[in-house]
């Protein structure tokens, strides 16, 4: 059955097999690292996790006063990093992969960091998404070095670095008036 499918389907099947039959990480770690399964999609799991985070953040901000949004973003980002590092470590060890593509909690943390102190509008959310994904994919110096850190720390911290680049650019765009306040 699988032999008749295109090559990319086998890769997708392999990702699923690794996560289901070969991954002996605790359930909490697997759910956290894959952001409740978001990382298991075949194409663009990091972008999907970032987009889901933007949408969830937008929804949450409908219930928060503008003054409560920065502390909430900081809290959620710190929580994602604090829980994400051990979860990514557990999944990485269980699968035997250094930086599994399906571990996307780092994208969640990075996207939240990018949106700290950013007023919520469709323009700012879109700009934050594009900037974070761009910096995460390109990995300007010294982000490549951060990937080499041990286990979950390396998996998560390089995205934190990309988020700090994106956050800086977002603040410049806001200061210049190119994004709504």
GROMACS .gro file of C-alpha atoms in nm:
model
  181
    1UNK     CA    1   0.000   0.000   0.000
    2UNK     CA    2   0.268   0.255   0.100
    3UNK     CA    3   0.496   0.158  -0.190
    4UNK     CA    4   0.246   0.298  -0.441
    5UNK     CA    5   0.240   0.642  -0.279
    6UNK     CA    6   0.480   0.924  -0.366
    7UNK     CA    7   0.805   0.959  -0.170
    8UNK     CA    8   0.677   1.243   0.051
    9UNK     CA    9   0.399   1.020   0.185
   10UNK     CA   10   0.658   0.775   0.312
   11UNK     CA   11   0.834   1.055   0.496
   12UNK     CA   12   0.504   1.161   0.648
   13UNK     CA   13   0.435   0.802   0.746
   14UNK     CA   14   0.781   0.777   0.901
   15UNK     CA   15   0.717   1.088   1.112
   16UNK     CA   16   0.390   0.937   1.231
   17UNK     CA   17   0.555   0.601   1.303
   18UNK     CA   18   0.832   0.766   1.503
   19UNK     CA   19   0.582   0.954   1.714
   20UNK     CA   20   0.340   0.667   1.768
   21UNK     CA   21   0.527   0.340   1.783
   22UNK     CA   22   0.886   0.442   1.852
   23UNK     CA   23   0.838   0.739   2.080
   24UNK     CA   24   0.845   0.629   2.440
   25UNK     CA   25   0.843   0.980   2.579
   26UNK     CA   26   0.586   1.053   2.849
   27UNK     CA   27   0.249   1.164   2.715
   28UNK     CA   28   0.282   1.512   2.867
   29UNK     CA   29   0.613   1.559   2.685
   30UNK     CA   30   0.477   1.438   2.351
   31UNK     CA   31   0.164   1.655   2.374
   32UNK     CA   32   0.368   1.958   2.480
   33UNK     CA   33   0.650   1.914   2.230
   34UNK     CA   34   0.411   1.865   1.937
   35UNK     CA   35   0.175   2.138   2.064
   36UNK     CA   36  -0.109   1.888   2.100
   37UNK     CA   37  -0.027   1.714   1.772
   38UNK     CA   38   0.019   2.026   1.557
   39UNK     CA   39   0.375   1.918   1.483
   40UNK     CA   40   0.257   1.593   1.325
   41UNK     CA   41   0.129   1.756   1.005
   42UNK     CA   42   0.329   1.659   0.697
   43UNK     CA   43   0.414   2.002   0.560
   44UNK     CA   44   0.518   2.308   0.753
   45UNK     CA   45   0.462   2.197   1.111
   46UNK     CA   46   0.659   2.496   1.245
   47UNK     CA   47   0.459   2.745   1.041
   48UNK     CA   48   0.134   2.578   1.143
   49UNK     CA   49   0.230   2.594   1.511
   50UNK     CA   50   0.323   2.962   1.474
   51UNK     CA   51  -0.005   3.037   1.296
   52UNK     CA   52  -0.202   2.848   1.561
   53UNK     CA   53  -0.024   3.047   1.831
   54UNK     CA   54  -0.109   3.377   1.660
   55UNK     CA   55  -0.475   3.276   1.631
   56UNK     CA   56  -0.492   3.155   1.991
   57UNK     CA   57  -0.319   3.474   2.110
   58UNK     CA   58  -0.565   3.688   1.914
   59UNK     CA   59  -0.855   3.496   2.071
   60UNK     CA   60  -0.712   3.530   2.420
   61UNK     CA   61  -0.660   3.905   2.381
   62UNK     CA   62  -1.032   3.949   2.317
   63UNK     CA   63  -1.073   3.869   2.688
   64UNK     CA   64  -0.777   4.068   2.821
   65UNK     CA   65  -0.746   4.440   2.880
   66UNK     CA   66  -0.470   4.599   2.671
   67UNK     CA   67  -0.267   4.660   2.989
   68UNK     CA   68  -0.283   4.289   3.079
   69UNK     CA   69  -0.165   4.165   2.738
   70UNK     CA   70   0.214   4.220   2.776
   71UNK     CA   71   0.234   4.041   3.114
   72UNK     CA   72   0.016   3.759   2.977
   73UNK     CA   73   0.240   3.719   2.670
   74UNK     CA   74   0.551   3.717   2.890
   75UNK     CA   75   0.398   3.461   3.125
   76UNK     CA   76   0.288   3.231   2.841
   77UNK     CA   77   0.625   3.260   2.663
   78UNK     CA   78   0.817   3.180   2.983
   79UNK     CA   79   0.581   2.889   3.048
   80UNK     CA   80   0.629   2.755   2.693
   81UNK     CA   81   1.009   2.775   2.732
   82UNK     CA   82   1.012   2.630   3.084
   83UNK     CA   83   0.791   2.334   2.993
   84UNK     CA   84   0.911   2.313   2.632
   85UNK     CA   85   1.278   2.248   2.709
   86UNK     CA   86   1.221   1.933   2.917
   87UNK     CA   87   0.945   1.816   2.681
   88UNK     CA   88   1.169   1.861   2.376
   89UNK     CA   89   1.449   1.682   2.560
   90UNK     CA   90   1.225   1.385   2.643
   91UNK     CA   91   1.096   1.353   2.285
   92UNK     CA   92   1.441   1.399   2.133
   93UNK     CA   93   1.583   1.125   2.354
   94UNK     CA   94   1.289   0.891   2.293
   95UNK     CA   95   1.309   0.925   1.915
   96UNK     CA   96   1.687   0.940   1.890
   97UNK     CA   97   1.663   1.258   1.680
   98UNK     CA   98   1.864   1.569   1.768
   99UNK     CA   99   1.603   1.824   1.655
  100UNK     CA  100   1.284   1.650   1.543
  101UNK     CA  101   1.082   1.857   1.297
  102UNK     CA  102   0.762   1.762   1.478
  103UNK     CA  103   0.877   1.931   1.801
  104UNK     CA  104   0.708   2.270   1.762
  105UNK     CA  105   0.679   2.402   2.117
  106UNK     CA  106   0.980   2.618   2.031
  107UNK     CA  107   0.774   2.791   1.760
  108UNK     CA  108   0.496   2.853   2.012
  109UNK     CA  109   0.738   3.016   2.257
  110UNK     CA  110   0.908   3.217   1.983
  111UNK     CA  111   0.584   3.344   1.836
  112UNK     CA  112   0.465   3.456   2.179
  113UNK     CA  113   0.793   3.639   2.246
  114UNK     CA  114   0.762   3.817   1.911
  115UNK     CA  115   0.422   3.955   2.012
  116UNK     CA  116   0.523   4.091   2.355
  117UNK     CA  117   0.447   4.465   2.380
  118UNK     CA  118   0.279   4.458   2.038
  119UNK     CA  119  -0.075   4.595   2.014
  120UNK     CA  120  -0.306   4.337   1.861
  121UNK     CA  121  -0.420   4.415   1.507
  122UNK     CA  122  -0.429   4.201   1.196
  123UNK     CA  123  -0.131   4.396   1.061
  124UNK     CA  124   0.085   4.344   1.369
  125UNK     CA  125  -0.009   3.976   1.400
  126UNK     CA  126   0.074   3.915   1.033
  127UNK     CA  127   0.401   4.111   1.057
  128UNK     CA  128   0.497   3.922   1.374
  129UNK     CA  129   0.425   3.588   1.210
  130UNK     CA  130   0.626   3.672   0.897
  131UNK     CA  131   0.919   3.819   1.090
  132UNK     CA  132   0.943   3.532   1.338
  133UNK     CA  133   0.918   3.262   1.070
  134UNK     CA  134   1.171   3.448   0.857
  135UNK     CA  135   1.427   3.480   1.135
  136UNK     CA  136   1.361   3.122   1.246
  137UNK     CA  137   1.421   2.986   0.896
  138UNK     CA  138   1.720   3.208   0.805
  139UNK     CA  139   1.879   3.188   1.153
  140UNK     CA  140   2.108   3.492   1.145
  141UNK     CA  141   2.423   3.477   1.361
  142UNK     CA  142   2.457   3.353   1.631
  143UNK     CA  143   2.137   3.146   1.613
  144UNK     CA  144   2.300   2.851   1.433
  145UNK     CA  145   2.536   2.814   1.728
  146UNK     CA  146   2.245   2.805   1.971
  147UNK     CA  147   2.106   2.499   1.788
  148UNK     CA  148   2.417   2.312   1.897
  149UNK     CA  149   2.333   2.345   2.266
  150UNK     CA  150   2.241   2.023   2.443
  151UNK     CA  151   1.906   1.852   2.372
  152UNK     CA  152   1.591   2.056   2.447
  153UNK     CA  153   1.788   2.369   2.526
  154UNK     CA  154   1.927   2.379   2.171
  155UNK     CA  155   1.588   2.295   2.021
  156UNK     CA  156   1.410   2.579   2.202
  157UNK     CA  157   1.671   2.852   2.256
  158UNK     CA  158   1.750   2.913   1.889
  159UNK     CA  159   1.382   2.999   1.837
  160UNK     CA  160   1.393   3.229   2.139
  161UNK     CA  161   1.683   3.406   1.967
  162UNK     CA  162   1.489   3.433   1.640
  163UNK     CA  163   1.197   3.573   1.837
  164UNK     CA  164   1.417   3.838   1.997
  165UNK     CA  165   1.529   3.950   1.650
  166UNK     CA  166   1.165   3.961   1.537
  167UNK     CA  167   1.057   4.145   1.853
  168UNK     CA  168   1.325   4.410   1.795
  169UNK     CA  169   1.208   4.467   1.437
  170UNK     CA  170   0.844   4.478   1.553
  171UNK     CA  171   0.930   4.749   1.805
  172UNK     CA  172   1.111   4.949   1.536
  173UNK     CA  173   0.809   4.918   1.304
  174UNK     CA  174   0.580   5.035   1.584
  175UNK     CA  175   0.812   5.326   1.672
  176UNK     CA  176   0.823   5.436   1.307
  177UNK     CA  177   0.443   5.421   1.289
  178UNK     CA  178   0.441   5.152   1.021
  179UNK     CA  179   0.216   4.935   1.237
  180UNK     CA  180  -0.096   5.053   1.421
  181UNK     CA  181  -0.065   5.122   1.793
   0.00000   0.00000   0.00000
